[in-house]
Every structure is written in C-alpha cells, then in structure tokens.
PDB file of C-alpha atoms in Angstrom:
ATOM      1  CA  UNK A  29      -4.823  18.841  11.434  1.00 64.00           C
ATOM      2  CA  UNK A  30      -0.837  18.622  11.592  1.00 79.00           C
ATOM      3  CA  UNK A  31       0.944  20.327   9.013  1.00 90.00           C
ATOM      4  CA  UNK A  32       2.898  17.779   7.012  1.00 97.00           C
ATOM      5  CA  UNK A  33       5.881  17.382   4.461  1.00 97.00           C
ATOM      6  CA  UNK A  34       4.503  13.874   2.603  1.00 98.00           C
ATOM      7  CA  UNK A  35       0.923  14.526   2.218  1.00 98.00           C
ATOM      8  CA  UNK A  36      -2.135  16.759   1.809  1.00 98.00           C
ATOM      9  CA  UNK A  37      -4.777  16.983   3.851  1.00 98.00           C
ATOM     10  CA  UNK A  38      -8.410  18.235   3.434  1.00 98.00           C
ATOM     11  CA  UNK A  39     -11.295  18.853   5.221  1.00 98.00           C
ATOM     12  CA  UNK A  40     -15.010  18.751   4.182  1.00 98.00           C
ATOM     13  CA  UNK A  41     -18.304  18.897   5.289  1.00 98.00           C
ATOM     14  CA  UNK A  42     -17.244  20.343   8.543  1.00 97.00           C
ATOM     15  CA  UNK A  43     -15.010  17.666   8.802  1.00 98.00           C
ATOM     16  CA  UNK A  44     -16.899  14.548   8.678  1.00 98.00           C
ATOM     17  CA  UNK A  45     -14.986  13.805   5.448  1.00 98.00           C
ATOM     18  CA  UNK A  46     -11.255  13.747   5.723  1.00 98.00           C
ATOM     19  CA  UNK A  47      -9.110  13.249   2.280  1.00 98.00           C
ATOM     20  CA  UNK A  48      -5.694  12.375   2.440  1.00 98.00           C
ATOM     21  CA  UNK A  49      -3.253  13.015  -0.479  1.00 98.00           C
ATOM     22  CA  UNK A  50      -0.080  11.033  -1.106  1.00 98.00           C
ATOM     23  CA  UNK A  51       1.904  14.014  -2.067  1.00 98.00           C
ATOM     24  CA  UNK A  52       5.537  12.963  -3.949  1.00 98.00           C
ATOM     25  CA  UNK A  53       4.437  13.076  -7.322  1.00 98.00           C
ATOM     26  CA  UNK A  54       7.966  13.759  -8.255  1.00 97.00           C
ATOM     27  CA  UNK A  55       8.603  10.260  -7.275  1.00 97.00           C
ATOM     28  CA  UNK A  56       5.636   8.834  -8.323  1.00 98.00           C
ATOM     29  CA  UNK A  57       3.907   9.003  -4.446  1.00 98.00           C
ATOM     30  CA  UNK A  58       6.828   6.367  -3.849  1.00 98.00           C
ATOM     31  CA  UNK A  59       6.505   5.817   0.167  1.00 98.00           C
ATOM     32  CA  UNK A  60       9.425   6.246   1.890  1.00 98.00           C
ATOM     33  CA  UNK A  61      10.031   6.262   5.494  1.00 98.00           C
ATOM     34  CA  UNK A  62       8.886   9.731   6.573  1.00 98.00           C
ATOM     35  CA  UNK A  63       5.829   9.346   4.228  1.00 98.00           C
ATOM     36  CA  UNK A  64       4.532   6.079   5.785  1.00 98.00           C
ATOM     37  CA  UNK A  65       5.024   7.682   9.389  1.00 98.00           C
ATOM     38  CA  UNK A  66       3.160  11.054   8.417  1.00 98.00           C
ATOM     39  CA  UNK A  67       0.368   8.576   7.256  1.00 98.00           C
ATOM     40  CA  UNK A  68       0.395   6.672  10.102  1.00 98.00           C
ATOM     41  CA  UNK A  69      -0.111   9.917  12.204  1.00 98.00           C
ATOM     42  CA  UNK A  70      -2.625  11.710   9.955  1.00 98.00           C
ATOM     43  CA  UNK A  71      -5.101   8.039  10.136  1.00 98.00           C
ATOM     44  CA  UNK A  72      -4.696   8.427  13.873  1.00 98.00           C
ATOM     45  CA  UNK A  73      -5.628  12.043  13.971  1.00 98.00           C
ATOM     46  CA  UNK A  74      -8.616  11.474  12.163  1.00 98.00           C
ATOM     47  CA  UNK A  75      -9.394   8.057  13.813  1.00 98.00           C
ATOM     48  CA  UNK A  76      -9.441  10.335  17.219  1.00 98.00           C
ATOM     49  CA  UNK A  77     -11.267  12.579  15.772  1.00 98.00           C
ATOM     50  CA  UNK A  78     -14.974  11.975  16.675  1.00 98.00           C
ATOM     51  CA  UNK A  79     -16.322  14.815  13.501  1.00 98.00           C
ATOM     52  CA  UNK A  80     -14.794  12.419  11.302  1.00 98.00           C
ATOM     53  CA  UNK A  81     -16.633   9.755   9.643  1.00 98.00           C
ATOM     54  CA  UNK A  82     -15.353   8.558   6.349  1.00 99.00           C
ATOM     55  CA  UNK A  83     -11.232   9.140   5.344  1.00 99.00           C
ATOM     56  CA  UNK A  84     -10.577   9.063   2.147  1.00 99.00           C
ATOM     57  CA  UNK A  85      -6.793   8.042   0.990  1.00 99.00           C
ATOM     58  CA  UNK A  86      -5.695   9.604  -2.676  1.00 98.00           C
ATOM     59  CA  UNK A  87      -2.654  11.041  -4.346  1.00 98.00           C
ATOM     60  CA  UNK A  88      -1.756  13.821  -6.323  1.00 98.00           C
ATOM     61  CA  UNK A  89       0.152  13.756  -9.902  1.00 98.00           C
ATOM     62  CA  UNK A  90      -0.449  11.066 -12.292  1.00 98.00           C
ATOM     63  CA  UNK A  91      -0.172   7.898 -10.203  1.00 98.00           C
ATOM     64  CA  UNK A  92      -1.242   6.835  -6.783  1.00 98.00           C
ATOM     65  CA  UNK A  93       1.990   5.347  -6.160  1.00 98.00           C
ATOM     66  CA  UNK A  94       4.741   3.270  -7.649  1.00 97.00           C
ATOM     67  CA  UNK A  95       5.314   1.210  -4.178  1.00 98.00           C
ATOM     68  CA  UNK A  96       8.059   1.497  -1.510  1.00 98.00           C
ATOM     69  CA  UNK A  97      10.807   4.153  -2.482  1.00 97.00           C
ATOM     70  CA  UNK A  98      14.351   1.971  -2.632  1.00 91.00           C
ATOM     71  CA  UNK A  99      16.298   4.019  -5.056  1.00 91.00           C
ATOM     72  CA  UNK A 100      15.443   7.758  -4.596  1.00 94.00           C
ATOM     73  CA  UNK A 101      18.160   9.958  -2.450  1.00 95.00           C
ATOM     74  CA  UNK A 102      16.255  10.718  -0.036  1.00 96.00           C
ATOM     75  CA  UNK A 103      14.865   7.603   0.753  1.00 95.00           C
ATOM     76  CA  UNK A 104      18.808   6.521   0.940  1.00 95.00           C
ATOM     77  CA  UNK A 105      19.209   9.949   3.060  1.00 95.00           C
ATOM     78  CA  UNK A 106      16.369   8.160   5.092  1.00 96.00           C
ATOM     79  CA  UNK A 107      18.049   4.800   5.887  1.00 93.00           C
ATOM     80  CA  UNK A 108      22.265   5.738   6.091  1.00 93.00           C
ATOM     81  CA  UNK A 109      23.303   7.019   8.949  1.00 94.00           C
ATOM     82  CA  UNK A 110      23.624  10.747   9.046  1.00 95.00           C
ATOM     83  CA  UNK A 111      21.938  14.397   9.701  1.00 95.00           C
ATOM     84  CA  UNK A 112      19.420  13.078   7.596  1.00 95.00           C
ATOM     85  CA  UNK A 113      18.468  10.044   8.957  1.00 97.00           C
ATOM     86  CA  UNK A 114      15.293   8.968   9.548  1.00 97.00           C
ATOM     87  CA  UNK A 115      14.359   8.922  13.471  1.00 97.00           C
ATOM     88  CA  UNK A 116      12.416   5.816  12.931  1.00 97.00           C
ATOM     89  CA  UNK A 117      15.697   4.124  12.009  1.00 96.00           C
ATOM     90  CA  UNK A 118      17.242   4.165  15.000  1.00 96.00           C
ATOM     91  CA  UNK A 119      14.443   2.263  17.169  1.00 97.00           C
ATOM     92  CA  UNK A 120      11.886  -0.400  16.412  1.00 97.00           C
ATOM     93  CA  UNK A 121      14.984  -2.986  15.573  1.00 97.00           C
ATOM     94  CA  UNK A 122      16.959   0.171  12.954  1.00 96.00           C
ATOM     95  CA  UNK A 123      20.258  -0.539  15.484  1.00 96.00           C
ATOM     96  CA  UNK A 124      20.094  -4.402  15.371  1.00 97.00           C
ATOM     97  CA  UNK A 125      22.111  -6.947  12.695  1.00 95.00           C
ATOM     98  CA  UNK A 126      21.073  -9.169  10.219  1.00 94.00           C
ATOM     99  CA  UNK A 127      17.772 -10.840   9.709  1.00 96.00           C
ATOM    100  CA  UNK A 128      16.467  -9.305  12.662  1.00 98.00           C
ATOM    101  CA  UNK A 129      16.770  -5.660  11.629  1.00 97.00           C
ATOM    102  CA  UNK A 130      15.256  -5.898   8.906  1.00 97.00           C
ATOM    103  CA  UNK A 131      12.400  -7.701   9.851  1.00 98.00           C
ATOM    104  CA  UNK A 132      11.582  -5.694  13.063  1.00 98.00           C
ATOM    105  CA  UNK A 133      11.633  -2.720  10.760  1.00 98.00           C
ATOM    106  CA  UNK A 134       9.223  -3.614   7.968  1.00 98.00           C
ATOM    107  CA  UNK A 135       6.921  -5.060  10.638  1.00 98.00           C
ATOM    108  CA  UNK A 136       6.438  -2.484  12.342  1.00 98.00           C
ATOM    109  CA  UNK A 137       6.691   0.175   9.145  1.00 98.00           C
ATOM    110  CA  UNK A 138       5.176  -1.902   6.615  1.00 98.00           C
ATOM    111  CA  UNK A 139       3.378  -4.958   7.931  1.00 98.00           C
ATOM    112  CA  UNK A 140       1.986  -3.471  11.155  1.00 98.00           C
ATOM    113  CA  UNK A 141       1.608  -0.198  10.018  1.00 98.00           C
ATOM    114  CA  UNK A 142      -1.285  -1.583   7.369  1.00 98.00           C
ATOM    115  CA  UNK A 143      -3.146  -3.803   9.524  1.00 98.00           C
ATOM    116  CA  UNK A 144      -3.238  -0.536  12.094  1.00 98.00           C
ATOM    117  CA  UNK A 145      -4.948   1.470   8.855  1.00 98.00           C
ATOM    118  CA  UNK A 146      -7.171  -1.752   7.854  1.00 98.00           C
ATOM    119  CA  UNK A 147      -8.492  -1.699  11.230  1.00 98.00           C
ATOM    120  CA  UNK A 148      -9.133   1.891  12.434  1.00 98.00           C
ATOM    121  CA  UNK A 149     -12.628   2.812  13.948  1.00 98.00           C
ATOM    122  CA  UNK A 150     -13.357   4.506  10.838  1.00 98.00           C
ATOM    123  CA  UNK A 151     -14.808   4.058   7.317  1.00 99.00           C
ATOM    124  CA  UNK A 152     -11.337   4.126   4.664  1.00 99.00           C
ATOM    125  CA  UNK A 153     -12.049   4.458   1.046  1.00 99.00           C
ATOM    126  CA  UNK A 154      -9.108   4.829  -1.185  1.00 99.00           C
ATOM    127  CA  UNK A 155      -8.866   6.803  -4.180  1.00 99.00           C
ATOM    128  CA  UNK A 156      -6.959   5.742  -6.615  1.00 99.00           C
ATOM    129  CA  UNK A 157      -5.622   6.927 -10.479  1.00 98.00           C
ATOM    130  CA  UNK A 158      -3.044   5.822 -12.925  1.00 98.00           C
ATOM    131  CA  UNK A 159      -0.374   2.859 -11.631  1.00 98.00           C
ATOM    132  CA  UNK A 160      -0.943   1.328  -8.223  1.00 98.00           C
ATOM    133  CA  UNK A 161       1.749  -0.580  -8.295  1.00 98.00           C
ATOM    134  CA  UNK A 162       3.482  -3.597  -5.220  1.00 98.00           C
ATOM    135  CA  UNK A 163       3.328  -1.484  -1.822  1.00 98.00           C
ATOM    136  CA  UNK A 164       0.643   1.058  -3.647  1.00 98.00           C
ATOM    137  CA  UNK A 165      -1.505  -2.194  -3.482  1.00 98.00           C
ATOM    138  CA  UNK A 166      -0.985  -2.663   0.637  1.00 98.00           C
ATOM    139  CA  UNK A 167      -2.302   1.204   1.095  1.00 98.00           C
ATOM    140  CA  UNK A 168      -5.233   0.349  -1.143  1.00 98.00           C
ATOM    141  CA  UNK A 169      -6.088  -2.742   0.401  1.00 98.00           C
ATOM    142  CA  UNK A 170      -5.889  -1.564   4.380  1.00 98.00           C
ATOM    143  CA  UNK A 171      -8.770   0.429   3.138  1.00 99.00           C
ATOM    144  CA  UNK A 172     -12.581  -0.560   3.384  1.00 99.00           C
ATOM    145  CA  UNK A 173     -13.575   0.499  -0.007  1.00 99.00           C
ATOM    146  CA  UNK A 174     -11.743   1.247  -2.908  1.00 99.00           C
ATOM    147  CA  UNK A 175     -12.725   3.558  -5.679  1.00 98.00           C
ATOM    148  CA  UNK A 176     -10.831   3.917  -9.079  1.00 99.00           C
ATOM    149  CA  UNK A 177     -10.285   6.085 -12.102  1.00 98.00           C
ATOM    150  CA  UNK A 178     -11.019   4.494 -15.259  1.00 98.00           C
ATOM    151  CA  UNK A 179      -7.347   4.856 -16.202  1.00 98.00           C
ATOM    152  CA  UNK A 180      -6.316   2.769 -13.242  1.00 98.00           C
ATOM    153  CA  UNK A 181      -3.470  -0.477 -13.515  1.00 98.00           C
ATOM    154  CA  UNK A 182      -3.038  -2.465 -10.829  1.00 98.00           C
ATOM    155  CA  UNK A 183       0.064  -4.466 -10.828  1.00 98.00           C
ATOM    156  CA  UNK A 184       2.907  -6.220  -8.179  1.00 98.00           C
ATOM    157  CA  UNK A 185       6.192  -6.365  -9.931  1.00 98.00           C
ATOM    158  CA  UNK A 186       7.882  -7.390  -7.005  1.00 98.00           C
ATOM    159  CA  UNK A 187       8.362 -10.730  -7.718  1.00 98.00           C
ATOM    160  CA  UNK A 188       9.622 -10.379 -11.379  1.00 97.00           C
ATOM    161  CA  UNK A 189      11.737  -7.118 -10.926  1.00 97.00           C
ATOM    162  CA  UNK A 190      13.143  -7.801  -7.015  1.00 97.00           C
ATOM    163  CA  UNK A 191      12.998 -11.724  -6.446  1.00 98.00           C
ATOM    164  CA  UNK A 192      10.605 -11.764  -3.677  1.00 98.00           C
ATOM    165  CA  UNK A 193       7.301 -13.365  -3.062  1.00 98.00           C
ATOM    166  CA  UNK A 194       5.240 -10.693  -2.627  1.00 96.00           C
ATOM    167  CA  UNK A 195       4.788  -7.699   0.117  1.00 97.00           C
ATOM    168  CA  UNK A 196       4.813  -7.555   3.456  1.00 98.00           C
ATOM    169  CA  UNK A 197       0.885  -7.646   3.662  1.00 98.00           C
ATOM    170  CA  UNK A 198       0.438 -10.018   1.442  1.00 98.00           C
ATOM    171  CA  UNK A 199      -3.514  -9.338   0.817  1.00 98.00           C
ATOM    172  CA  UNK A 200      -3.321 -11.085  -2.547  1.00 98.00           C
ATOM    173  CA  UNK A 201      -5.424 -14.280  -2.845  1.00 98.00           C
ATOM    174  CA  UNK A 202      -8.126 -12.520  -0.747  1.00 98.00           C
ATOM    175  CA  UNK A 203      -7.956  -9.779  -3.195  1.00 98.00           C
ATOM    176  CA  UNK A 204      -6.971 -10.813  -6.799  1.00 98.00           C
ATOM    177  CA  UNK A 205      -7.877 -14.569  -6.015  1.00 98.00           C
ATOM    178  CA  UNK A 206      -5.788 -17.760  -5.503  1.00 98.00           C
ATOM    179  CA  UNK A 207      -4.932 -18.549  -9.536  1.00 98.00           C
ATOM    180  CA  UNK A 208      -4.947 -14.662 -10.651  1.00 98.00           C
ATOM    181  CA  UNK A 209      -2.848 -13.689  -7.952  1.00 98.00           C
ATOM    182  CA  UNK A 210      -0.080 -16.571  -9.011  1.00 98.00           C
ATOM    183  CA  UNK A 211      -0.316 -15.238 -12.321  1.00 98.00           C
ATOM    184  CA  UNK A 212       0.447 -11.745 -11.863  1.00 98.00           C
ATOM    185  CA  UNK A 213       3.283 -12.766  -9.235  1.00 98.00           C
ATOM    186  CA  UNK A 214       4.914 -14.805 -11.867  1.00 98.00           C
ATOM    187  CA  UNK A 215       4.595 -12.471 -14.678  1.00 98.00           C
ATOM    188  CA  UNK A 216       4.224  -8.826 -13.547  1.00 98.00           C
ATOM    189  CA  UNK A 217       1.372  -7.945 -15.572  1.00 98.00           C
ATOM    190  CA  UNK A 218      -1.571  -5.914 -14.688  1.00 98.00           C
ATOM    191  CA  UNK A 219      -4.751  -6.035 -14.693  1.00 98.00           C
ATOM    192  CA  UNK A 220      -7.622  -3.003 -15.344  1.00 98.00           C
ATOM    193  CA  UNK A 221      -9.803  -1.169 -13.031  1.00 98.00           C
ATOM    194  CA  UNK A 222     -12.717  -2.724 -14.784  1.00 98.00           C
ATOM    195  CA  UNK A 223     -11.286  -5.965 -14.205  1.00 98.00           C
ATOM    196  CA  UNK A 224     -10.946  -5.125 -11.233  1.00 98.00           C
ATOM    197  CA  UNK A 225     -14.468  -4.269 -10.700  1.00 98.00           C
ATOM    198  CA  UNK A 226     -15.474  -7.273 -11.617  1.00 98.00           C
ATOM    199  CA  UNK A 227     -12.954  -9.030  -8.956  1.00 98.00           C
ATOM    200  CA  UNK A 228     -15.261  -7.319  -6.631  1.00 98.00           C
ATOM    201  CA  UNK A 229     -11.883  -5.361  -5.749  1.00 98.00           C
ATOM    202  CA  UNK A 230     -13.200  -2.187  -6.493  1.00 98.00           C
ATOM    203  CA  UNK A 231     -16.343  -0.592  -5.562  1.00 98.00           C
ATOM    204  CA  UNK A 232     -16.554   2.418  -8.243  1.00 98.00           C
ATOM    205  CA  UNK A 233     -15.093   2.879 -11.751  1.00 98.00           C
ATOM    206  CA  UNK A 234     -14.745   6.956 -12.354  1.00 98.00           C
ATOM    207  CA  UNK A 235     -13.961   9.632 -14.933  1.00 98.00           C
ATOM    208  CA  UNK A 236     -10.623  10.161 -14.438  1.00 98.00           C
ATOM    209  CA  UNK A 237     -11.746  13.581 -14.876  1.00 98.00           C
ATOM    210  CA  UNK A 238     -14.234  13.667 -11.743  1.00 98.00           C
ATOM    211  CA  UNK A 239     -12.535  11.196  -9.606  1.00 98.00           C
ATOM    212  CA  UNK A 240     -11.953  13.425  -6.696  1.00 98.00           C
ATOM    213  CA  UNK A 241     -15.238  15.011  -7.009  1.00 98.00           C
ATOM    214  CA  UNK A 242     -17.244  11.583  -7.512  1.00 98.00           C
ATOM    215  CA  UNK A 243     -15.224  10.566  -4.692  1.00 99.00           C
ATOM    216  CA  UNK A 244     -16.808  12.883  -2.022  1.00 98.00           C
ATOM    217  CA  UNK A 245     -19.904  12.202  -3.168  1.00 98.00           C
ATOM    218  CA  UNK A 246     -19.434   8.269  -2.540  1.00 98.00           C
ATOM    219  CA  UNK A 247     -17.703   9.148   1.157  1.00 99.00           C
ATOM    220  CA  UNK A 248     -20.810  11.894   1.960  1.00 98.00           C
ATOM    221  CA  UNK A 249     -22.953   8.932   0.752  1.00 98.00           C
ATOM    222  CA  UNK A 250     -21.283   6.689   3.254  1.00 98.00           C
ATOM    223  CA  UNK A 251     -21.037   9.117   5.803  1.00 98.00           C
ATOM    224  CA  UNK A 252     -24.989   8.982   6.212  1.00 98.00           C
ATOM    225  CA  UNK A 253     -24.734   5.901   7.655  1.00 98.00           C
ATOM    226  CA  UNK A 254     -25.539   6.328  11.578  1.00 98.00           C
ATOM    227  CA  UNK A 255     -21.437   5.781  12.873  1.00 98.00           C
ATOM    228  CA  UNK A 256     -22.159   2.554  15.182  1.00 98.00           C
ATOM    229  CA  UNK A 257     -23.842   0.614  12.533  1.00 98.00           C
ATOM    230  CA  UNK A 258     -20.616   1.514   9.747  1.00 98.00           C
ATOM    231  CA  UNK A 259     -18.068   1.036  12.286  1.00 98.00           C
ATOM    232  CA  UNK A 260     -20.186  -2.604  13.116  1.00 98.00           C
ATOM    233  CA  UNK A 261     -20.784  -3.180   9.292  1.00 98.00           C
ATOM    234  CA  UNK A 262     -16.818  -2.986   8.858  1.00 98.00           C
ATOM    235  CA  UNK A 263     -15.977  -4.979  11.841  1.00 98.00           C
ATOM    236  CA  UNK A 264     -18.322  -7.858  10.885  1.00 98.00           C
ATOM    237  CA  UNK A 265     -16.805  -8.318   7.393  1.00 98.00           C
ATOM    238  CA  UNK A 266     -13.194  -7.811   9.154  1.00 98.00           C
ATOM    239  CA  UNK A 267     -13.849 -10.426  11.724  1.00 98.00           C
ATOM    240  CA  UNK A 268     -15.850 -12.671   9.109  1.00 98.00           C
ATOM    241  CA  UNK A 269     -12.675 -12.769   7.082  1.00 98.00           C
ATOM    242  CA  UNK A 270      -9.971 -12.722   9.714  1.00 98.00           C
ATOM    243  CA  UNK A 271     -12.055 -16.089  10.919  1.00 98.00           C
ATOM    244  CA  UNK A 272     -11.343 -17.604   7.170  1.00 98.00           C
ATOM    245  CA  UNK A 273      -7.939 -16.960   8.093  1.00 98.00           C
ATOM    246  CA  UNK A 274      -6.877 -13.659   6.963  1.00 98.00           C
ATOM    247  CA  UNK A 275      -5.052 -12.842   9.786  1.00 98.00           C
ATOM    248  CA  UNK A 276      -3.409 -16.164  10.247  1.00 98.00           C
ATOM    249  CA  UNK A 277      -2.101 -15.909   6.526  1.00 98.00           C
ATOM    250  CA  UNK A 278      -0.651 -12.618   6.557  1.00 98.00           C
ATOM    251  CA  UNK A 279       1.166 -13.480   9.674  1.00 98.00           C
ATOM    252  CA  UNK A 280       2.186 -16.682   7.672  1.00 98.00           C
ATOM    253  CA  UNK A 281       3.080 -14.639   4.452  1.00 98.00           C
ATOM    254  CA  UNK A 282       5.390 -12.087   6.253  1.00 98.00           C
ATOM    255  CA  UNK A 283       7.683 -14.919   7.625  1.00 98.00           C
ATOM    256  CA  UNK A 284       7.892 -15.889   4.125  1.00 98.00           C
ATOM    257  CA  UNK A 285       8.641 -12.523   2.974  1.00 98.00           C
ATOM    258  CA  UNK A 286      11.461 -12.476   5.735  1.00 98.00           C
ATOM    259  CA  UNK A 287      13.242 -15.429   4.509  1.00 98.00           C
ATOM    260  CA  UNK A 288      12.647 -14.273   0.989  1.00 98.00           C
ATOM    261  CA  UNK A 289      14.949 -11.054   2.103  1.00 98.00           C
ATOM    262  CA  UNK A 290      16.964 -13.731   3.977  1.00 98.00           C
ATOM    263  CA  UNK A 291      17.890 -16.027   1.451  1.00 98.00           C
ATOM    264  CA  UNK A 292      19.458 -12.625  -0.981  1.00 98.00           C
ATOM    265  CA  UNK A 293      21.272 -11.649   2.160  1.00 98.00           C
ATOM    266  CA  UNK A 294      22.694 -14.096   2.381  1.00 97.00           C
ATOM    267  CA  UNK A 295      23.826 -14.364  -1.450  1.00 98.00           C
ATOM    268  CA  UNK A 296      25.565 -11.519  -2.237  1.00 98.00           C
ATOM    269  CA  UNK A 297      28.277 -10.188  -0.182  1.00 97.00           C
ATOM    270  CA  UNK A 298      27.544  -6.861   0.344  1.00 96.00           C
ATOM    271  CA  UNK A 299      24.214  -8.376   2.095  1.00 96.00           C
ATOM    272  CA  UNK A 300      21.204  -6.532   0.252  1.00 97.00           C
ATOM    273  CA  UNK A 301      18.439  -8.715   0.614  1.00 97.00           C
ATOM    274  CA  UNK A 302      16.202  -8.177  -2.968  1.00 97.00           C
ATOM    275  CA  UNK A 303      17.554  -9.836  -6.218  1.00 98.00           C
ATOM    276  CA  UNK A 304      20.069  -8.992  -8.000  1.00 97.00           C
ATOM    277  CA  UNK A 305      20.744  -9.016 -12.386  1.00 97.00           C
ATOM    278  CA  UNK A 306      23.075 -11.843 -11.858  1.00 97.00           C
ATOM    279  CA  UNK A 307      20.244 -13.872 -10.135  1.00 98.00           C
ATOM    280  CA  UNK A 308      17.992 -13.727 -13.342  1.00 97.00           C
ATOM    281  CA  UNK A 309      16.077 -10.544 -12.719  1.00 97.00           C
ATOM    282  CA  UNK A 310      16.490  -6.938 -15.160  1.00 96.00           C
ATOM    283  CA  UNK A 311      18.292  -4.578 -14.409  1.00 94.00           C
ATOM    284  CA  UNK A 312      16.910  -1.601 -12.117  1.00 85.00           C
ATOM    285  CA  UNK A 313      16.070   1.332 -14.377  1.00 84.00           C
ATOM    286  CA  UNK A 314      15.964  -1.504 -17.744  1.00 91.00           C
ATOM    287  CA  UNK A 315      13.130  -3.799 -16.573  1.00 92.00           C
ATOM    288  CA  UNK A 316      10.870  -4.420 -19.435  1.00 93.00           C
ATOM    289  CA  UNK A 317       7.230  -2.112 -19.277  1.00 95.00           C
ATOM    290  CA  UNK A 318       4.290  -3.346 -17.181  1.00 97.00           C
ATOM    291  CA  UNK A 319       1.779  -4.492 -19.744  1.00 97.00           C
ATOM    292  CA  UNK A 320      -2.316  -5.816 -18.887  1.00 97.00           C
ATOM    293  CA  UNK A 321      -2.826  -9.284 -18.696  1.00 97.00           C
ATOM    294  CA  UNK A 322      -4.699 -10.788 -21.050  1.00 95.00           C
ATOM    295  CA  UNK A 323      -6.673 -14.133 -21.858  1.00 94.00           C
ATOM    296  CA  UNK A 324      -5.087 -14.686 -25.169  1.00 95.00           C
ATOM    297  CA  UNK A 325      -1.900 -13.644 -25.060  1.00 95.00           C
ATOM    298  CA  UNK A 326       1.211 -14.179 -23.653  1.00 95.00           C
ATOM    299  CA  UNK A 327       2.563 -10.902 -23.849  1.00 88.00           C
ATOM    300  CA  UNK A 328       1.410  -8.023 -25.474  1.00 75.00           C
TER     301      UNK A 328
END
C-alpha cells in the first residue's frame, strides 16, 4: 500500500486484514485536510483490493481523535492560500464565495467523504481508545462495527463549544438515540464505552491494554465469513436503515448544518461561520472539561 504522511498502515494475515492508524497524536489524531484525503485513498486501496476482507480503522497515541483540526498551523497552512496549501482547496467549490464554498467543501470532504467509507464493499470495524470526540464520532460511525477500549468517552462538543447543531453526518439519533442524543448536544457531556455497549453502539468493550491485539482477533473472526454473504449481511442492514430514512435525514441534517455555518457568517464581520465568546459560547483553549453524563447529576 501507498506510503503516507497522516496514517499507518498494516497488513495481516496475508492481507485479508488491513488496519489503519490515525497517526497525529501530537494533535490528538485531529483530521485535517490532508489526513481525511489520505483516508479516503487508503479505504479505496483496500476496497480494490480483492485479499482484503475486514479494515480495521484505529489511532495511535492516547486518543482516537479530538474531531476536525480548526486551530492547529498546519491545518491553517492547509486552508490559506500559499506553498502550503492544500490541493483539495482549490477545487470541489475551495475558489467559490460565501455559503457556497463552504458547503461544497465539507460535502464533499466531510459529508460525502463518510457516507463513501460507510458504504465500501468491505467489512469496517473501528478501533477506538481514549476521547472520540464531534468529527472522531463521523469516522467511527461510517464503520460497520465498532470496538472500544474500556477507557473510551464518547462525546460531541460541537454544539456547546462552536454553536452548531451537530456534524456534517449527523448519525446521532440512529446512534445515541432521539432523547440521549439532545442531551449530549445541549450539554457536551459524554457518555462511557460501557454505556455505550449497552446503546448497542459498540460491539466489544476491551483491555485498553489488548485492544489492538483483541482487535485482530474480532476482524480474523469476521473475516471467516464467506465475502458475498458479509458484504450482503452489511448491505441488508444499510439498506434496512437507509429505508427508515437514514439517508433522507442526513441529507436533511447537512442543510441544517449549512445554515448553522450560515447564520455565524453572517454575524460577525470578518465572516467565520462557528460561534464566537461574544455569542455565549467559552472561549477556545478555556472551555470548561468534558465530564460523563450522569442520571443524577447535573454536573459532576
């Protein structure tokens, strides 16, 4: 497989299990652009890759990742114009103005890119340790099954921390439920990878210890399975759910997003399109800690 700046890549079992790594743990796997289009490129290589039968999607460091990377330098390298600019930028909507910039670019980066990974022609298990926080969630969720360290959070802060109603696959009430999923919007809490389990979110709860290891075993576990009855196993649940109206409401909840970004723009004068302290959310860098939800307490 392609050599690559953003992730890891491994192959086992003569390749029928692929594992891909996150690989910023500086920045807490934060996904900036030139992550999310070497992930986009290493799921198609191992989609096309007929040896393949279950990818696994990880992280290294202490986290799985804190969400889309707004803040770092070179994530602001990335988007400004200059040697270091992002290719992506410059196509895909990057040279249009207002509104429509924006949204061409997170559809296609963010909102199309996850749909892409929640439907490839492969079995996707994610891997995941420590904080999965807001965009963290989206990679999780484009994946079939999800298996978690016992030290796992799960959180979106998005809505407490940045003003907006949630990501751009907005997966939420399918995964956290309709009344848990208002809760953590409106409050930022978390909730545990056993209470997760118990969501039905996650499949496994692992050693933090042996996750990786306990890992492979699940995916050579799953691998077994002859690779027309997984790939029609998947599809059936996909299609059973996209005829509830998944599909419908992501397409739905990514308008809202839009205006969400829309409504800031238009706001403040130098146009960025996420909240600002003066519109009632904390400062970036002083936002209060992520703490679990819990049944009998407001706040910890």
């Amino acid at each position: 497989m392609a050599d690559y700046k953003y992730l890891l890549v491994e192959r086992h079992d003569d390749g029928r299990v692929v594992r891909i790594l996150l690989n910023r743990p500086a920045t807490r796997n934060a996904q900036n652009r030139g992550m999310l289009v070497e992930l986009n490129e290493a799921f198609l290589e191992a989609e096309a890759d007929d040896d393949v039968r279950v990818i696994i999607l990880g992280g290294t460091g202490k986290m799985f990742s804190a969400g889309h990377d707004v803040v770092s330098p070179e994530a602001q390298e990335e988007y400004l114009p200059g040697p270091n600019q992002h290719p992506s930028w410059k196509v895909n909507g990057g040279t249009r103005r207002g509104a429509e910039s924006l949204m061409l670019q997170e559809w296609h980066y963010f909102f199309q890119n996850t749909l892409r990974w929640r439907n490839l022609r492969k079995i996707t298990i994610a891997q995941v340790h420590g904080k999965v926080y807001s965009a963290g969630l989206m990679l999780m969720w484009a994946c079939d099954l999800i298996v978690a360290a016992d030290n796992t959070e799960f959180a979106d802060v998005v809505g407490t921390r940045m003003g907006m109603c949630g990501m751009e696959y907005f997966a939420h009430p399918w995964e956290f439920g309709p009344r848990k999923t208002k809760e953590l919007m409106l409050t930022g809490d978390s909730i545990s990878a056993s209470d997760a389990f118990a969501l039905g979110m996650v499949a496994k709860v692992f050693p933090t210890d042996h996750l990786g290891d306990m890992t492979l075993d699940f995916a050579r576990r799953v691998a077994e399975v002859p690779t027309v009855a997984a790939l029609l196993v998947k599809e059936s649940v996909n299609q059973t759910v996209d005829n509830m109206g998944f599909h419908n409401s992501l397409n739905a909840c990514f308008s809202l997003h839009e205006l969400n970004h829309a409504h800031w723009a238009q706001l403040h004068d130098d146009g960025n399109p996420m909240a600002k302290p003066e519109d009632g959310v904390p400062e970036w860098g002083k936002t209060p800690p992520v703490v679990r939800a819990q049944r009998d307490k407001v706040r910890d």
